[in-house]
């Protein structure tokens, strides 16, 4: 059981492929690291694995099942098996929405009932923050809301694309502990993308080995 990309070629309209023949596998319930210089296609692979970008060649499989297409072309029950945590929580949230709405988005789309207060508490957000909008909270608090939103999706796999790059060291440590705890509790496979080899080593992504591009 794994989230697997095989022989991926991918890029953006009007540009040459950023990825050429790349392969990567995230086993269910395990933590895998991915590192490498800027421009080597790490974020592009994150988008391919999160089913947001369709590769020009190669294939993506979730637990052995081939996935075709990207975005809304993929059935919702397949899409929500993979959640993506972005580098910038502000770019990844609607500034008009309160944190409560942001966290509840995946459940609202899937028409499922969830306890937003309980989920917020799990990620360290107090009730008074849930009525605030992104500009009224810190980067760390907003990233916690993004983690809660990802958990509300109930994914089998979580991709963290430089998710702590904009945070200070103390907040980074706290966020990483939170992600790893929730992943362990839910048995999620996690792909941790980072330039910081020390961070990957600290969270245990060096075993299994880090993919270095």
PDB file of C-alpha atoms in Angstrom:
ATOM      1  CA  UNK A   1       0.000   0.000   0.000  1.00  0.00           C
ATOM      2  CA  UNK A   2       1.548   3.291  -1.080  1.00  0.00           C
ATOM      3  CA  UNK A   3       1.204   6.587  -2.906  1.00  0.00           C
ATOM      4  CA  UNK A   4       3.437   6.058  -5.915  1.00  0.00           C
ATOM      5  CA  UNK A   5       4.670   8.110  -8.867  1.00  0.00           C
ATOM      6  CA  UNK A   6       6.470   6.231 -11.653  1.00  0.00           C
ATOM      7  CA  UNK A   7       8.331   7.720 -14.626  1.00  0.00           C
ATOM      8  CA  UNK A   8       6.806  11.161 -14.139  1.00  0.00           C
ATOM      9  CA  UNK A   9       7.318  13.905 -16.702  1.00  0.00           C
ATOM     10  CA  UNK A  10       5.519  17.102 -15.734  1.00  0.00           C
ATOM     11  CA  UNK A  11       5.647  20.841 -16.150  1.00  0.00           C
ATOM     12  CA  UNK A  12       3.487  23.882 -16.747  1.00  0.00           C
ATOM     13  CA  UNK A  13       1.869  25.262 -19.904  1.00  0.00           C
ATOM     14  CA  UNK A  14       4.330  26.887 -22.276  1.00  0.00           C
ATOM     15  CA  UNK A  15       7.372  25.610 -20.374  1.00  0.00           C
ATOM     16  CA  UNK A  16       9.717  22.653 -20.622  1.00  0.00           C
ATOM     17  CA  UNK A  17       9.122  19.744 -18.264  1.00  0.00           C
ATOM     18  CA  UNK A  18      10.473  20.295 -14.770  1.00  0.00           C
ATOM     19  CA  UNK A  19      10.289  16.582 -14.027  1.00  0.00           C
ATOM     20  CA  UNK A  20      11.614  13.937 -16.400  1.00  0.00           C
ATOM     21  CA  UNK A  21      11.347  10.261 -15.547  1.00  0.00           C
ATOM     22  CA  UNK A  22      11.063  10.826 -11.791  1.00  0.00           C
ATOM     23  CA  UNK A  23       9.864   8.092  -9.434  1.00  0.00           C
ATOM     24  CA  UNK A  24       8.854   8.365  -5.778  1.00  0.00           C
ATOM     25  CA  UNK A  25       6.939   6.167  -3.337  1.00  0.00           C
ATOM     26  CA  UNK A  26       5.346   6.979   0.020  1.00  0.00           C
ATOM     27  CA  UNK A  27       4.394   3.779   1.887  1.00  0.00           C
ATOM     28  CA  UNK A  28       1.201   3.852   3.930  1.00  0.00           C
ATOM     29  CA  UNK A  29       1.886   4.720   7.556  1.00  0.00           C
ATOM     30  CA  UNK A  30       5.490   5.764   6.922  1.00  0.00           C
ATOM     31  CA  UNK A  31       7.432   9.022   6.725  1.00  0.00           C
ATOM     32  CA  UNK A  32       9.545   9.789   3.647  1.00  0.00           C
ATOM     33  CA  UNK A  33      11.710  12.843   3.034  1.00  0.00           C
ATOM     34  CA  UNK A  34      12.417  14.662  -0.228  1.00  0.00           C
ATOM     35  CA  UNK A  35      15.168  17.248  -0.541  1.00  0.00           C
ATOM     36  CA  UNK A  36      17.125  18.994  -3.273  1.00  0.00           C
ATOM     37  CA  UNK A  37      18.016  22.435  -4.659  1.00  0.00           C
ATOM     38  CA  UNK A  38      15.390  24.898  -5.822  1.00  0.00           C
ATOM     39  CA  UNK A  39      14.204  24.264  -9.364  1.00  0.00           C
ATOM     40  CA  UNK A  40      14.520  20.480  -9.276  1.00  0.00           C
ATOM     41  CA  UNK A  41      10.763  19.944  -9.297  1.00  0.00           C
ATOM     42  CA  UNK A  42       9.978  19.058  -5.688  1.00  0.00           C
ATOM     43  CA  UNK A  43       6.855  21.228  -5.541  1.00  0.00           C
ATOM     44  CA  UNK A  44       5.837  20.035  -9.003  1.00  0.00           C
ATOM     45  CA  UNK A  45       6.012  16.443  -7.767  1.00  0.00           C
ATOM     46  CA  UNK A  46       3.983  17.462  -4.719  1.00  0.00           C
ATOM     47  CA  UNK A  47       1.251  18.793  -7.004  1.00  0.00           C
ATOM     48  CA  UNK A  48       1.361  15.654  -9.171  1.00  0.00           C
ATOM     49  CA  UNK A  49       1.054  13.380  -6.135  1.00  0.00           C
ATOM     50  CA  UNK A  50      -1.724  15.555  -4.700  1.00  0.00           C
ATOM     51  CA  UNK A  51      -3.624  15.088  -7.991  1.00  0.00           C
ATOM     52  CA  UNK A  52      -3.561  18.824  -8.732  1.00  0.00           C
ATOM     53  CA  UNK A  53      -1.326  18.536 -11.806  1.00  0.00           C
ATOM     54  CA  UNK A  54      -1.635  15.820 -14.437  1.00  0.00           C
ATOM     55  CA  UNK A  55       1.740  14.456 -15.581  1.00  0.00           C
ATOM     56  CA  UNK A  56       2.561  14.505 -19.270  1.00  0.00           C
ATOM     57  CA  UNK A  57       4.019  11.022 -18.922  1.00  0.00           C
ATOM     58  CA  UNK A  58       4.203   8.370 -16.240  1.00  0.00           C
ATOM     59  CA  UNK A  59       1.592   7.313 -13.717  1.00  0.00           C
ATOM     60  CA  UNK A  60       0.302   7.942 -10.203  1.00  0.00           C
ATOM     61  CA  UNK A  61      -1.147   5.101  -8.164  1.00  0.00           C
ATOM     62  CA  UNK A  62      -2.883   5.154  -4.803  1.00  0.00           C
ATOM     63  CA  UNK A  63      -2.658   1.782  -3.073  1.00  0.00           C
ATOM     64  CA  UNK A  64      -2.145   0.130  -6.435  1.00  0.00           C
ATOM     65  CA  UNK A  65      -5.027   1.872  -8.225  1.00  0.00           C
ATOM     66  CA  UNK A  66      -4.082   3.966 -11.251  1.00  0.00           C
ATOM     67  CA  UNK A  67      -5.307   7.566 -11.076  1.00  0.00           C
ATOM     68  CA  UNK A  68      -6.060   9.400 -14.312  1.00  0.00           C
ATOM     69  CA  UNK A  69      -6.503  13.138 -14.699  1.00  0.00           C
ATOM     70  CA  UNK A  70      -6.120  15.880 -12.094  1.00  0.00           C
ATOM     71  CA  UNK A  71      -8.253  18.266 -10.085  1.00  0.00           C
ATOM     72  CA  UNK A  72     -11.994  17.920 -10.522  1.00  0.00           C
ATOM     73  CA  UNK A  73     -11.473  15.373 -13.297  1.00  0.00           C
ATOM     74  CA  UNK A  74     -10.586  12.921 -10.520  1.00  0.00           C
ATOM     75  CA  UNK A  75     -13.524  11.545  -8.482  1.00  0.00           C
ATOM     76  CA  UNK A  76     -13.812  13.267  -5.104  1.00  0.00           C
ATOM     77  CA  UNK A  77     -13.479  10.022  -3.149  1.00  0.00           C
ATOM     78  CA  UNK A  78     -10.080   9.525  -4.821  1.00  0.00           C
ATOM     79  CA  UNK A  79      -8.941  13.176  -4.568  1.00  0.00           C
ATOM     80  CA  UNK A  80      -9.447  13.375  -0.848  1.00  0.00           C
ATOM     81  CA  UNK A  81      -7.130  10.441  -0.181  1.00  0.00           C
ATOM     82  CA  UNK A  82      -4.193  12.845  -0.592  1.00  0.00           C
ATOM     83  CA  UNK A  83      -3.894  16.163   1.270  1.00  0.00           C
ATOM     84  CA  UNK A  84      -1.295  18.848   0.561  1.00  0.00           C
ATOM     85  CA  UNK A  85       0.099  21.247   3.153  1.00  0.00           C
ATOM     86  CA  UNK A  86       1.578  24.272   1.360  1.00  0.00           C
ATOM     87  CA  UNK A  87       4.582  26.414   2.264  1.00  0.00           C
ATOM     88  CA  UNK A  88       2.535  29.604   2.614  1.00  0.00           C
ATOM     89  CA  UNK A  89      -0.657  29.228   4.645  1.00  0.00           C
ATOM     90  CA  UNK A  90      -1.760  32.710   3.552  1.00  0.00           C
ATOM     91  CA  UNK A  91      -1.567  31.824  -0.132  1.00  0.00           C
ATOM     92  CA  UNK A  92      -3.468  28.605   0.602  1.00  0.00           C
ATOM     93  CA  UNK A  93      -6.438  30.167   2.401  1.00  0.00           C
ATOM     94  CA  UNK A  94      -9.257  32.532   1.462  1.00  0.00           C
ATOM     95  CA  UNK A  95      -8.658  35.813   3.360  1.00  0.00           C
ATOM     96  CA  UNK A  96     -12.433  36.349   3.591  1.00  0.00           C
ATOM     97  CA  UNK A  97     -13.047  33.122   5.528  1.00  0.00           C
ATOM     98  CA  UNK A  98     -12.902  32.671   9.275  1.00  0.00           C
ATOM     99  CA  UNK A  99     -10.657  29.875  10.535  1.00  0.00           C
ATOM    100  CA  UNK A 100     -13.714  27.829  11.485  1.00  0.00           C
ATOM    101  CA  UNK A 101     -14.876  27.849   7.853  1.00  0.00           C
ATOM    102  CA  UNK A 102     -11.394  27.119   6.521  1.00  0.00           C
ATOM    103  CA  UNK A 103     -11.050  24.064   8.756  1.00  0.00           C
ATOM    104  CA  UNK A 104     -14.502  22.776   7.879  1.00  0.00           C
ATOM    105  CA  UNK A 105     -14.133  23.181   4.088  1.00  0.00           C
ATOM    106  CA  UNK A 106     -13.328  19.542   3.191  1.00  0.00           C
ATOM    107  CA  UNK A 107     -16.191  18.175   5.283  1.00  0.00           C
ATOM    108  CA  UNK A 108     -18.602  20.746   3.850  1.00  0.00           C
ATOM    109  CA  UNK A 109     -17.601  19.781   0.293  1.00  0.00           C
ATOM    110  CA  UNK A 110     -18.005  16.087   1.105  1.00  0.00           C
ATOM    111  CA  UNK A 111     -21.230  16.809   3.023  1.00  0.00           C
ATOM    112  CA  UNK A 112     -19.906  15.168   6.165  1.00  0.00           C
ATOM    113  CA  UNK A 113     -20.419  16.346   9.717  1.00  0.00           C
ATOM    114  CA  UNK A 114     -17.270  17.059  11.722  1.00  0.00           C
ATOM    115  CA  UNK A 115     -16.557  18.628  15.102  1.00  0.00           C
ATOM    116  CA  UNK A 116     -14.497  21.681  14.122  1.00  0.00           C
ATOM    117  CA  UNK A 117     -13.916  22.674  17.755  1.00  0.00           C
ATOM    118  CA  UNK A 118     -12.472  19.250  18.597  1.00  0.00           C
ATOM    119  CA  UNK A 119     -10.279  19.296  15.498  1.00  0.00           C
ATOM    120  CA  UNK A 120      -9.063  22.811  16.275  1.00  0.00           C
ATOM    121  CA  UNK A 121      -8.225  21.772  19.820  1.00  0.00           C
ATOM    122  CA  UNK A 122      -6.182  18.824  18.520  1.00  0.00           C
ATOM    123  CA  UNK A 123      -3.966  21.169  16.510  1.00  0.00           C
ATOM    124  CA  UNK A 124      -3.573  23.679  19.335  1.00  0.00           C
ATOM    125  CA  UNK A 125      -6.066  26.368  18.321  1.00  0.00           C
ATOM    126  CA  UNK A 126      -8.195  27.919  21.045  1.00  0.00           C
ATOM    127  CA  UNK A 127     -11.931  28.599  20.465  1.00  0.00           C
ATOM    128  CA  UNK A 128     -11.439  32.386  20.366  1.00  0.00           C
ATOM    129  CA  UNK A 129      -9.279  32.054  17.237  1.00  0.00           C
ATOM    130  CA  UNK A 130     -11.892  30.248  15.163  1.00  0.00           C
ATOM    131  CA  UNK A 131     -13.889  33.384  14.419  1.00  0.00           C
ATOM    132  CA  UNK A 132     -10.842  35.257  13.159  1.00  0.00           C
ATOM    133  CA  UNK A 133      -9.727  35.670   9.567  1.00  0.00           C
ATOM    134  CA  UNK A 134      -6.215  34.887   8.287  1.00  0.00           C
ATOM    135  CA  UNK A 135      -4.918  38.445   8.677  1.00  0.00           C
ATOM    136  CA  UNK A 136      -5.921  38.369  12.351  1.00  0.00           C
ATOM    137  CA  UNK A 137      -3.722  35.393  13.313  1.00  0.00           C
ATOM    138  CA  UNK A 138      -0.020  34.528  13.127  1.00  0.00           C
ATOM    139  CA  UNK A 139       1.581  32.408  10.408  1.00  0.00           C
ATOM    140  CA  UNK A 140       1.933  29.552  12.890  1.00  0.00           C
ATOM    141  CA  UNK A 141      -1.710  29.731  13.939  1.00  0.00           C
ATOM    142  CA  UNK A 142      -2.846  29.839  10.316  1.00  0.00           C
ATOM    143  CA  UNK A 143      -0.667  26.850   9.426  1.00  0.00           C
ATOM    144  CA  UNK A 144      -2.263  24.959  12.324  1.00  0.00           C
ATOM    145  CA  UNK A 145      -5.649  25.750  10.783  1.00  0.00           C
ATOM    146  CA  UNK A 146      -4.354  24.395   7.459  1.00  0.00           C
ATOM    147  CA  UNK A 147      -3.264  21.202   9.217  1.00  0.00           C
ATOM    148  CA  UNK A 148      -6.719  20.903  10.772  1.00  0.00           C
ATOM    149  CA  UNK A 149      -8.251  21.421   7.313  1.00  0.00           C
ATOM    150  CA  UNK A 150      -6.042  18.649   5.921  1.00  0.00           C
ATOM    151  CA  UNK A 151      -7.081  16.321   8.756  1.00  0.00           C
ATOM    152  CA  UNK A 152     -10.745  17.155   8.135  1.00  0.00           C
ATOM    153  CA  UNK A 153     -10.205  15.719   4.666  1.00  0.00           C
ATOM    154  CA  UNK A 154      -9.393  12.342   6.323  1.00  0.00           C
ATOM    155  CA  UNK A 155      -6.567  11.577   3.868  1.00  0.00           C
ATOM    156  CA  UNK A 156      -4.513   8.402   3.644  1.00  0.00           C
ATOM    157  CA  UNK A 157      -1.472  10.409   2.572  1.00  0.00           C
ATOM    158  CA  UNK A 158      -0.226  13.866   3.590  1.00  0.00           C
ATOM    159  CA  UNK A 159       2.288  15.888   1.568  1.00  0.00           C
ATOM    160  CA  UNK A 160       4.107  18.684   3.403  1.00  0.00           C
ATOM    161  CA  UNK A 161       5.709  20.994   0.820  1.00  0.00           C
ATOM    162  CA  UNK A 162       8.191  23.130   2.787  1.00  0.00           C
ATOM    163  CA  UNK A 163       5.338  23.572   5.259  1.00  0.00           C
ATOM    164  CA  UNK A 164       7.520  25.220   7.921  1.00  0.00           C
ATOM    165  CA  UNK A 165       9.842  27.269   5.699  1.00  0.00           C
ATOM    166  CA  UNK A 166       8.161  30.553   6.699  1.00  0.00           C
ATOM    167  CA  UNK A 167       8.041  29.778  10.437  1.00  0.00           C
ATOM    168  CA  UNK A 168      10.520  30.357  13.250  1.00  0.00           C
ATOM    169  CA  UNK A 169      12.422  27.459  14.813  1.00  0.00           C
ATOM    170  CA  UNK A 170      10.144  27.055  17.834  1.00  0.00           C
ATOM    171  CA  UNK A 171       6.971  27.086  15.729  1.00  0.00           C
ATOM    172  CA  UNK A 172       8.572  24.681  13.235  1.00  0.00           C
ATOM    173  CA  UNK A 173       9.320  22.180  16.002  1.00  0.00           C
ATOM    174  CA  UNK A 174       5.785  22.468  17.350  1.00  0.00           C
ATOM    175  CA  UNK A 175       4.179  22.064  13.916  1.00  0.00           C
ATOM    176  CA  UNK A 176       6.356  19.054  13.076  1.00  0.00           C
ATOM    177  CA  UNK A 177       5.482  17.324  16.354  1.00  0.00           C
ATOM    178  CA  UNK A 178       1.817  17.945  15.612  1.00  0.00           C
ATOM    179  CA  UNK A 179       2.007  16.575  12.057  1.00  0.00           C
ATOM    180  CA  UNK A 180       3.905  13.468  13.112  1.00  0.00           C
ATOM    181  CA  UNK A 181       1.574  12.771  16.031  1.00  0.00           C
ATOM    182  CA  UNK A 182      -1.548  13.068  13.886  1.00  0.00           C
ATOM    183  CA  UNK A 183       0.002  10.980  11.101  1.00  0.00           C
ATOM    184  CA  UNK A 184       0.935   8.268  13.574  1.00  0.00           C
ATOM    185  CA  UNK A 185      -2.537   8.233  15.127  1.00  0.00           C
ATOM    186  CA  UNK A 186      -4.247   7.985  11.734  1.00  0.00           C
ATOM    187  CA  UNK A 187      -1.689   5.700  10.053  1.00  0.00           C
ATOM    188  CA  UNK A 188      -1.086   8.239   7.289  1.00  0.00           C
ATOM    189  CA  UNK A 189       1.826   8.087   4.904  1.00  0.00           C
ATOM    190  CA  UNK A 190       3.708  11.405   4.956  1.00  0.00           C
ATOM    191  CA  UNK A 191       5.981  12.979   2.347  1.00  0.00           C
ATOM    192  CA  UNK A 192       8.082  15.700   3.982  1.00  0.00           C
ATOM    193  CA  UNK A 193       9.631  18.063   1.415  1.00  0.00           C
ATOM    194  CA  UNK A 194      12.345  20.365   2.749  1.00  0.00           C
ATOM    195  CA  UNK A 195      15.671  21.990   1.884  1.00  0.00           C
ATOM    196  CA  UNK A 196      16.650  21.427   5.520  1.00  0.00           C
ATOM    197  CA  UNK A 197      18.360  18.056   5.917  1.00  0.00           C
ATOM    198  CA  UNK A 198      18.685  18.639   9.659  1.00  0.00           C
ATOM    199  CA  UNK A 199      14.916  19.034   9.905  1.00  0.00           C
ATOM    200  CA  UNK A 200      14.306  15.839   7.936  1.00  0.00           C
ATOM    201  CA  UNK A 201      16.764  13.995  10.151  1.00  0.00           C
ATOM    202  CA  UNK A 202      15.175  15.423  13.313  1.00  0.00           C
ATOM    203  CA  UNK A 203      11.688  14.234  12.359  1.00  0.00           C
ATOM    204  CA  UNK A 204      12.957  10.797  11.377  1.00  0.00           C
ATOM    205  CA  UNK A 205      12.664  11.149   7.614  1.00  0.00           C
ATOM    206  CA  UNK A 206      16.186   9.828   7.125  1.00  0.00           C
ATOM    207  CA  UNK A 207      14.940   6.284   7.741  1.00  0.00           C
ATOM    208  CA  UNK A 208      13.552   5.222   5.323  1.00  0.00           C
ATOM    209  CA  UNK A 209      16.088   7.137   3.166  1.00  0.00           C
ATOM    210  CA  UNK A 210      15.551  10.676   2.001  1.00  0.00           C
ATOM    211  CA  UNK A 211      15.028  11.094  -1.750  1.00  0.00           C
ATOM    212  CA  UNK A 212      17.661  13.654  -2.823  1.00  0.00           C
ATOM    213  CA  UNK A 213      17.219  15.461  -6.166  1.00  0.00           C
TER     214      UNK A 213
END
